Tab-separated table of C-alpha atoms in Angstrom:
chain	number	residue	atom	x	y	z
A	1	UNK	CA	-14.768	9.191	-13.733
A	2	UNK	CA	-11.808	7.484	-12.293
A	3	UNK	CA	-13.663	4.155	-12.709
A	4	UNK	CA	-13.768	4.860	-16.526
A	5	UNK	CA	-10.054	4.813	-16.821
A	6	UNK	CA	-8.933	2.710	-14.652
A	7	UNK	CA	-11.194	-0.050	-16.711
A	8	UNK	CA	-9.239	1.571	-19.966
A	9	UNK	CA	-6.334	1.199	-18.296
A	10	UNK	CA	-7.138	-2.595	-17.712
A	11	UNK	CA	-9.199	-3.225	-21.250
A	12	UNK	CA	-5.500	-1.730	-22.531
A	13	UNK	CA	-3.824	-4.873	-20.697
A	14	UNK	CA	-5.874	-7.322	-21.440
A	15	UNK	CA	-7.628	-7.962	-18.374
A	16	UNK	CA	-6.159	-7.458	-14.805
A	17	UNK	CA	-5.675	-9.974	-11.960
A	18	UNK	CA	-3.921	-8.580	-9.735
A	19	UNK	CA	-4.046	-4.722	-8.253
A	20	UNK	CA	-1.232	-4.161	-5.445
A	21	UNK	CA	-1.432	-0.367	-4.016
A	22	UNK	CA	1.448	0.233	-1.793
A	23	UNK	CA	0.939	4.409	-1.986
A	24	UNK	CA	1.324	6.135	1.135
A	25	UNK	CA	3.030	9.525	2.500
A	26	UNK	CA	3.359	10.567	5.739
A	27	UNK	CA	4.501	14.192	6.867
A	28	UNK	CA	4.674	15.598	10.444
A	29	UNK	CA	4.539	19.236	9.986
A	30	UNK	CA	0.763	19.265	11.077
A	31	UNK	CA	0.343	21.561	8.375
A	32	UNK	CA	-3.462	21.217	7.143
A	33	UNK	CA	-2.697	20.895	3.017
A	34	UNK	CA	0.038	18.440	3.637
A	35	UNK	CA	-2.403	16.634	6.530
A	36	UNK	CA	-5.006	16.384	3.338
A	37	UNK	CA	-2.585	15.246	0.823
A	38	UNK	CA	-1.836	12.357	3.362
A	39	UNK	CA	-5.403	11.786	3.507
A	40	UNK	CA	-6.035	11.877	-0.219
A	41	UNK	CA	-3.158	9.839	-1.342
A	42	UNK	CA	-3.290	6.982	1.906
A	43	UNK	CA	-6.996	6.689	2.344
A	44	UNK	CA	-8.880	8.832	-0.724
A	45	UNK	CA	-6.613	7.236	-3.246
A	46	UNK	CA	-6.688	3.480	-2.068
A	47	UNK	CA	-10.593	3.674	-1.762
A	48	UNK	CA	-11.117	5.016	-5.265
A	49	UNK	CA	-8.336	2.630	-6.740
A	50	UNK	CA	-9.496	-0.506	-4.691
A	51	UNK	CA	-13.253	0.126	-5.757
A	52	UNK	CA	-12.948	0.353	-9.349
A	53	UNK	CA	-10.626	-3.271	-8.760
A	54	UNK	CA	-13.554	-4.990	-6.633
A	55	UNK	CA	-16.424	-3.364	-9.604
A	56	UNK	CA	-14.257	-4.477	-11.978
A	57	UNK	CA	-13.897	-8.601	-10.608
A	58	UNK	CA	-17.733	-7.972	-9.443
A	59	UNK	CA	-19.111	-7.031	-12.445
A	60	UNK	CA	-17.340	-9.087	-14.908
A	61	UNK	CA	-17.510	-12.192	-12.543
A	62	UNK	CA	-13.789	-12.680	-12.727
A	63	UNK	CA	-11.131	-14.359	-10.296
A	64	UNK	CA	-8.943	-11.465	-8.635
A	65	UNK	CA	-6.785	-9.867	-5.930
A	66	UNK	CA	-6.819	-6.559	-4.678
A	67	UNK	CA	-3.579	-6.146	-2.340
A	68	UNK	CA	-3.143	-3.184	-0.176
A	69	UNK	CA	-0.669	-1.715	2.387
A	70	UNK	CA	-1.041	-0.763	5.909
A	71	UNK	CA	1.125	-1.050	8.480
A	72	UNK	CA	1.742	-1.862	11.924
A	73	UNK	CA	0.986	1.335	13.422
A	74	UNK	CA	-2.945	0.853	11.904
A	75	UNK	CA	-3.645	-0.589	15.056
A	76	UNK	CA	-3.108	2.394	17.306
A	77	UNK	CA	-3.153	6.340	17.558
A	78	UNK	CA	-0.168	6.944	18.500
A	79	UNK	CA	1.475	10.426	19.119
A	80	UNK	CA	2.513	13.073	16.522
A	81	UNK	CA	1.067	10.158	13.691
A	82	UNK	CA	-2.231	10.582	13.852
A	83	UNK	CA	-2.383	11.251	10.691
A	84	UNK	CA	-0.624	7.950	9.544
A	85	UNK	CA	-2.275	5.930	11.571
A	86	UNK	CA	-5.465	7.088	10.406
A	87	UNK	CA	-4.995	6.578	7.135
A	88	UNK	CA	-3.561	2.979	7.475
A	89	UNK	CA	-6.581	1.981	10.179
A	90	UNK	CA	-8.610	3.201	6.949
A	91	UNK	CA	-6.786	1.059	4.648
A	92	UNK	CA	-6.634	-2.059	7.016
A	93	UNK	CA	-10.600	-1.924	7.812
A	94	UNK	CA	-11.279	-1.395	4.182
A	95	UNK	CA	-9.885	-3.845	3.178
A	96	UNK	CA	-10.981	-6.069	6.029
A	97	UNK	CA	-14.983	-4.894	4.462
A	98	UNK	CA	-14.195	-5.983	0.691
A	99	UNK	CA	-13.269	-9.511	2.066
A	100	UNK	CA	-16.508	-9.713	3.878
A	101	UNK	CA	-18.252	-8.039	1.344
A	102	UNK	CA	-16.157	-10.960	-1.434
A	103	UNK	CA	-17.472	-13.916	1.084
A	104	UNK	CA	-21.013	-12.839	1.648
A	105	UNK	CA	-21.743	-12.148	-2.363
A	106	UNK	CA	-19.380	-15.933	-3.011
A	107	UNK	CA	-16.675	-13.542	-5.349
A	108	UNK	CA	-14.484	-14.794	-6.202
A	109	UNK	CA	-11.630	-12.077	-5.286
A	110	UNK	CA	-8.989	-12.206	-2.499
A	111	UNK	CA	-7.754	-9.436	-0.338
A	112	UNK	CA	-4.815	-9.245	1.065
A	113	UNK	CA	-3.220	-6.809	3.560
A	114	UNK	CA	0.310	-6.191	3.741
A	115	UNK	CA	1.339	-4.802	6.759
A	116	UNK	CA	5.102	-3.349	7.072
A	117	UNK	CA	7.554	-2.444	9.895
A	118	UNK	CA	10.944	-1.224	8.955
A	119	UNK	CA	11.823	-2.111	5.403
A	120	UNK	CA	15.209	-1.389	4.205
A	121	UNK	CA	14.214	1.534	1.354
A	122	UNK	CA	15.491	4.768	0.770
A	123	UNK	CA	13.626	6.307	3.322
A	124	UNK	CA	15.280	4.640	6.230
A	125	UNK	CA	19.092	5.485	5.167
A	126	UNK	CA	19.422	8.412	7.585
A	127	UNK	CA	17.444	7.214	10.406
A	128	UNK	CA	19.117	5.999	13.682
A	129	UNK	CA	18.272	3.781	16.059
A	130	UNK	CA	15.834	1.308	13.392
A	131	UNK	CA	15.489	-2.115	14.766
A	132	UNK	CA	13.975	-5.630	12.953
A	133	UNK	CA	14.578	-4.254	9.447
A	134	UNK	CA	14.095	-6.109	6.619
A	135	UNK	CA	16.068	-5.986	3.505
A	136	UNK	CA	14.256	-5.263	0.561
A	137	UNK	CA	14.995	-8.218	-1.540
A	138	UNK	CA	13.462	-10.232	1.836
A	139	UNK	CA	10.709	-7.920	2.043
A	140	UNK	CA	9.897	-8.171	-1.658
A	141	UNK	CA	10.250	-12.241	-1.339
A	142	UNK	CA	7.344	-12.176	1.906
A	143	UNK	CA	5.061	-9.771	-0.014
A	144	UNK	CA	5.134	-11.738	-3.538
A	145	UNK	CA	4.729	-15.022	-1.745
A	146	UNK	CA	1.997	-14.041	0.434
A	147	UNK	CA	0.152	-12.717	-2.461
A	148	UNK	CA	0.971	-15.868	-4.489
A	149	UNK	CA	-0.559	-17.477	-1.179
A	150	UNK	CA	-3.690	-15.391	-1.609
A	151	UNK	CA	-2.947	-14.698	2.362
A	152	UNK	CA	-5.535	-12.840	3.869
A	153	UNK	CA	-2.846	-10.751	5.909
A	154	UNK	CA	0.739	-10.981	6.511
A	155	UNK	CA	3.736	-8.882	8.496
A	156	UNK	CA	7.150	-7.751	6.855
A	157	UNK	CA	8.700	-9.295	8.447
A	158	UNK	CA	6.910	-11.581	10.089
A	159	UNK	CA	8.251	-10.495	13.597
A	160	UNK	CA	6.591	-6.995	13.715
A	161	UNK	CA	3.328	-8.930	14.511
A	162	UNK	CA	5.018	-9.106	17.797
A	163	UNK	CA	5.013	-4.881	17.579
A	164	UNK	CA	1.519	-4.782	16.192
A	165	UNK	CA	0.009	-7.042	19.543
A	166	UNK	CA	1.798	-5.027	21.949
A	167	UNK	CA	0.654	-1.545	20.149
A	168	UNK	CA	-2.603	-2.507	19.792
A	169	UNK	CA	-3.189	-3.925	23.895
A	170	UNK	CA	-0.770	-2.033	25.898
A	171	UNK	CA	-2.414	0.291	28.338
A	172	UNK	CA	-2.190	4.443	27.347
A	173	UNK	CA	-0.385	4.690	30.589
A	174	UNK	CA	2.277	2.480	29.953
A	175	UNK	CA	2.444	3.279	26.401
A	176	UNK	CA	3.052	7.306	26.966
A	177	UNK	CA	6.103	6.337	29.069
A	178	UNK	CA	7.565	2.909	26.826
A	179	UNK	CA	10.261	2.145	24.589
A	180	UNK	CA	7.847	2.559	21.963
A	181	UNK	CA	7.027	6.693	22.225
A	182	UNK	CA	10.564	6.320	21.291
A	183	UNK	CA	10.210	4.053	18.456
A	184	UNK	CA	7.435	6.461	17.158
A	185	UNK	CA	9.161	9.240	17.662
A	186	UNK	CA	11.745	7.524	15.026
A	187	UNK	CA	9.099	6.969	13.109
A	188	UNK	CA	7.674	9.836	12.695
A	189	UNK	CA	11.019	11.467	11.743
A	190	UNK	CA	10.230	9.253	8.380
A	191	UNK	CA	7.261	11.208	7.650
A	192	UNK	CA	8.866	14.009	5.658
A	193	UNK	CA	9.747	11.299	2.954
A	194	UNK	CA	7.604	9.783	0.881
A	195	UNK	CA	7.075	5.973	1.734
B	1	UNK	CA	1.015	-14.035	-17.984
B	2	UNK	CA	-0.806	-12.700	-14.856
B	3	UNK	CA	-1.275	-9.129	-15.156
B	4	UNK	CA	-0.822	-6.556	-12.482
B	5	UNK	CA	-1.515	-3.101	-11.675
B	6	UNK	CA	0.968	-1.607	-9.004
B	7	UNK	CA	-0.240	1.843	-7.849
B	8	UNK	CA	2.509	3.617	-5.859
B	9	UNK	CA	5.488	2.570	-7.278
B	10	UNK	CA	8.072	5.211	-6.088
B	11	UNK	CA	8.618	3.654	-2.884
B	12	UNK	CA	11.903	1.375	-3.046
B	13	UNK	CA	8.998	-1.539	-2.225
B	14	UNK	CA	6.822	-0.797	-5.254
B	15	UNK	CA	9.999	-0.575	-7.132
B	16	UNK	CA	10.830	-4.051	-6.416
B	17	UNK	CA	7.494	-5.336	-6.540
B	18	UNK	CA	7.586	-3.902	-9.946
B	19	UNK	CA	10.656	-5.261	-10.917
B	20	UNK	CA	9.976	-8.973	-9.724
B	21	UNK	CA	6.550	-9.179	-11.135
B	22	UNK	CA	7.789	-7.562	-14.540
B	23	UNK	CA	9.679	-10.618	-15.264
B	24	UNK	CA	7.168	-12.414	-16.490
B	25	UNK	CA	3.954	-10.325	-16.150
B	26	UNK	CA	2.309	-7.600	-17.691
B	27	UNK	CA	2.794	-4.539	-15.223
B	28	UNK	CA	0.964	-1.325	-15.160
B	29	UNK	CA	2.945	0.862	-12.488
B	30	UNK	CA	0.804	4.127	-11.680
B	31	UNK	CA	4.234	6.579	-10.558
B	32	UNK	CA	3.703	10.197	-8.925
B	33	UNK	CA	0.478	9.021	-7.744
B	34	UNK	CA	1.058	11.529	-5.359
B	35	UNK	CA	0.036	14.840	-8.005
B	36	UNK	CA	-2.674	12.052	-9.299
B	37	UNK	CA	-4.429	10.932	-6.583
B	38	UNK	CA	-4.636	14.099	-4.432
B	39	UNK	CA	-6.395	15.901	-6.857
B	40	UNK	CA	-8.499	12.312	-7.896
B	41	UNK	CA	-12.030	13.301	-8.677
B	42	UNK	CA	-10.968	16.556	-10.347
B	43	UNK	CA	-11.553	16.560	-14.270
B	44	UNK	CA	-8.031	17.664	-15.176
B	45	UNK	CA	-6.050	14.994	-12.747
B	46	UNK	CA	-9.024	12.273	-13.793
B	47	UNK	CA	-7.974	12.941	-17.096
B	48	UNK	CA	-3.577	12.965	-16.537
B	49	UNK	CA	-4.446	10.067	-14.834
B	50	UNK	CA	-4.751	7.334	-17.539
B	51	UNK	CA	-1.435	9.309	-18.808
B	52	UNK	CA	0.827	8.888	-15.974
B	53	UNK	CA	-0.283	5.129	-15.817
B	54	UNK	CA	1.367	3.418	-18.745
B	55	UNK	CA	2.003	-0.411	-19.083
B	56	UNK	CA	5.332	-1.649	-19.216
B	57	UNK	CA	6.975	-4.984	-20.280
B	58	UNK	CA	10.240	-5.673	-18.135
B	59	UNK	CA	12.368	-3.746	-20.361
B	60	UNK	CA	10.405	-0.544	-20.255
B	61	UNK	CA	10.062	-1.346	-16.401
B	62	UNK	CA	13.852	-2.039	-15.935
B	63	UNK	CA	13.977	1.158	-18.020
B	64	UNK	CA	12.090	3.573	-15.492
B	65	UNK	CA	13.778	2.551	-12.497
B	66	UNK	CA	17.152	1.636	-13.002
């Protein structure tokens, strides 16, 4: 069903080269409907929305680029963002399986995985004690250029890789009692706004 | 003229993704994906769908968001 429009949508334009989803909501209440919304819009959404892209380059044999978002925190469970974190492991391993899945059929369409830390949007405004943000006109600047790049992954800004390495290795033991619970805990005070 | 599809555009990024690729690019910007995409393999939101995305030129684009 979905498939059906979204190739009207692109028969409408002319063709499409390019799909860039960059959807995603976070909430902390734990409440179950908004847990699902999160789930439909971050992981439910970008599947349906990145398949009909890759059918669409597959089956018409055309050059393209499906471009999602994840984040730094896809690389961890980390408290009270479960949720999140889910949802952008989701996106980043998804994404990860249409570039195989491009390479081992020799398409001809490039993935690329955009992975955030603090990015200087509406959402951040009343939030204390942010570090490493990026102004949007930078952030904007990476994300185009990497895509022009056809990079297969790249960090806004490129610092937060720095982040991602020491979420993803440091020990549970250390990490329940680090700098970063705190930096999570800011985090996750985001998660009533849409981002 | 590449053309692009930008799903999620009411985040301040999407905006300016939208913005910077309008400039010379046919843009399709899918906004309150939200109502759209939770509901995404029901027949009514399936259906709203294709009327919530709309393409825009840079004008229209400049248009919706500032």
């Amino acid at each position: 069903m979905l498939e059906n429009y979204f190739f009207e949508l692109v028969n409408k334009m002319g063709g499409l080269d390019i799909l860039i989803y960059s959807a995603g909501i976070a909430d902390k209440s734990g409440n179950w409907e908004n847990e699902l919304q999160q789930h439909n819009v971050n992981a439910i959404g970008f599947a349906a929305i990145a398949n009909a892209a890759f059918q669409y380059f597959k089956l018409n044999k055309f050059e393209g680029q499906i471009v999602g978002f994840s984040s730094v925190l896809a690389y961890r469970g980390l408290s009270q963002a479960q949720t999140y974190c889910a949802g952008k492991a989701f996106v980043h391993n998804y994404l990860q399986g249409l570039r195989h899945t491009s390479k081992a059929e020799k398409l001809n369409i490039h993935i690329t995985e955009i992975c955030p830390g603090f990015v200087q949007t509406p959402m951040i405004e009343n939030q204390t004690n942010t570090f490493w943000v990026t102004p949007i006109y930078k952030a904007t600047q990476q994300i185009t250029k990497a895509i022009n790049n056809k990079k297969k992954r790249v960090f806004i800004s490129k610092r937060w890789e720095l982040i991602k390495i020491i979420i993803q290795f440091i020990p549970d033991c250390i990490l329940y009692n680090s700098f970063l619970n705190g930096l999570i805990f800011r985090k996750k005070e985001m998660f009533s706004v849409r981002s | 003229m590449q053309k692009i599809i930008i799903v999620g555009a009411a985040s301040g990024m999407g905006k300016s993704l939208a913005l910077f690729y309008a400039k010379k690019n046919i843009v399709a910007v899918a906004d309150k994906n939200i109502t759209a995409l939770q509901h995404i393999f029901s027949d009514k939101i399936a259906s709203d769908l294709i009327c919530e995305i709309d393409i825009y030129e840079i004008e229209n684009a400049r248009k919706l968001f500032f």
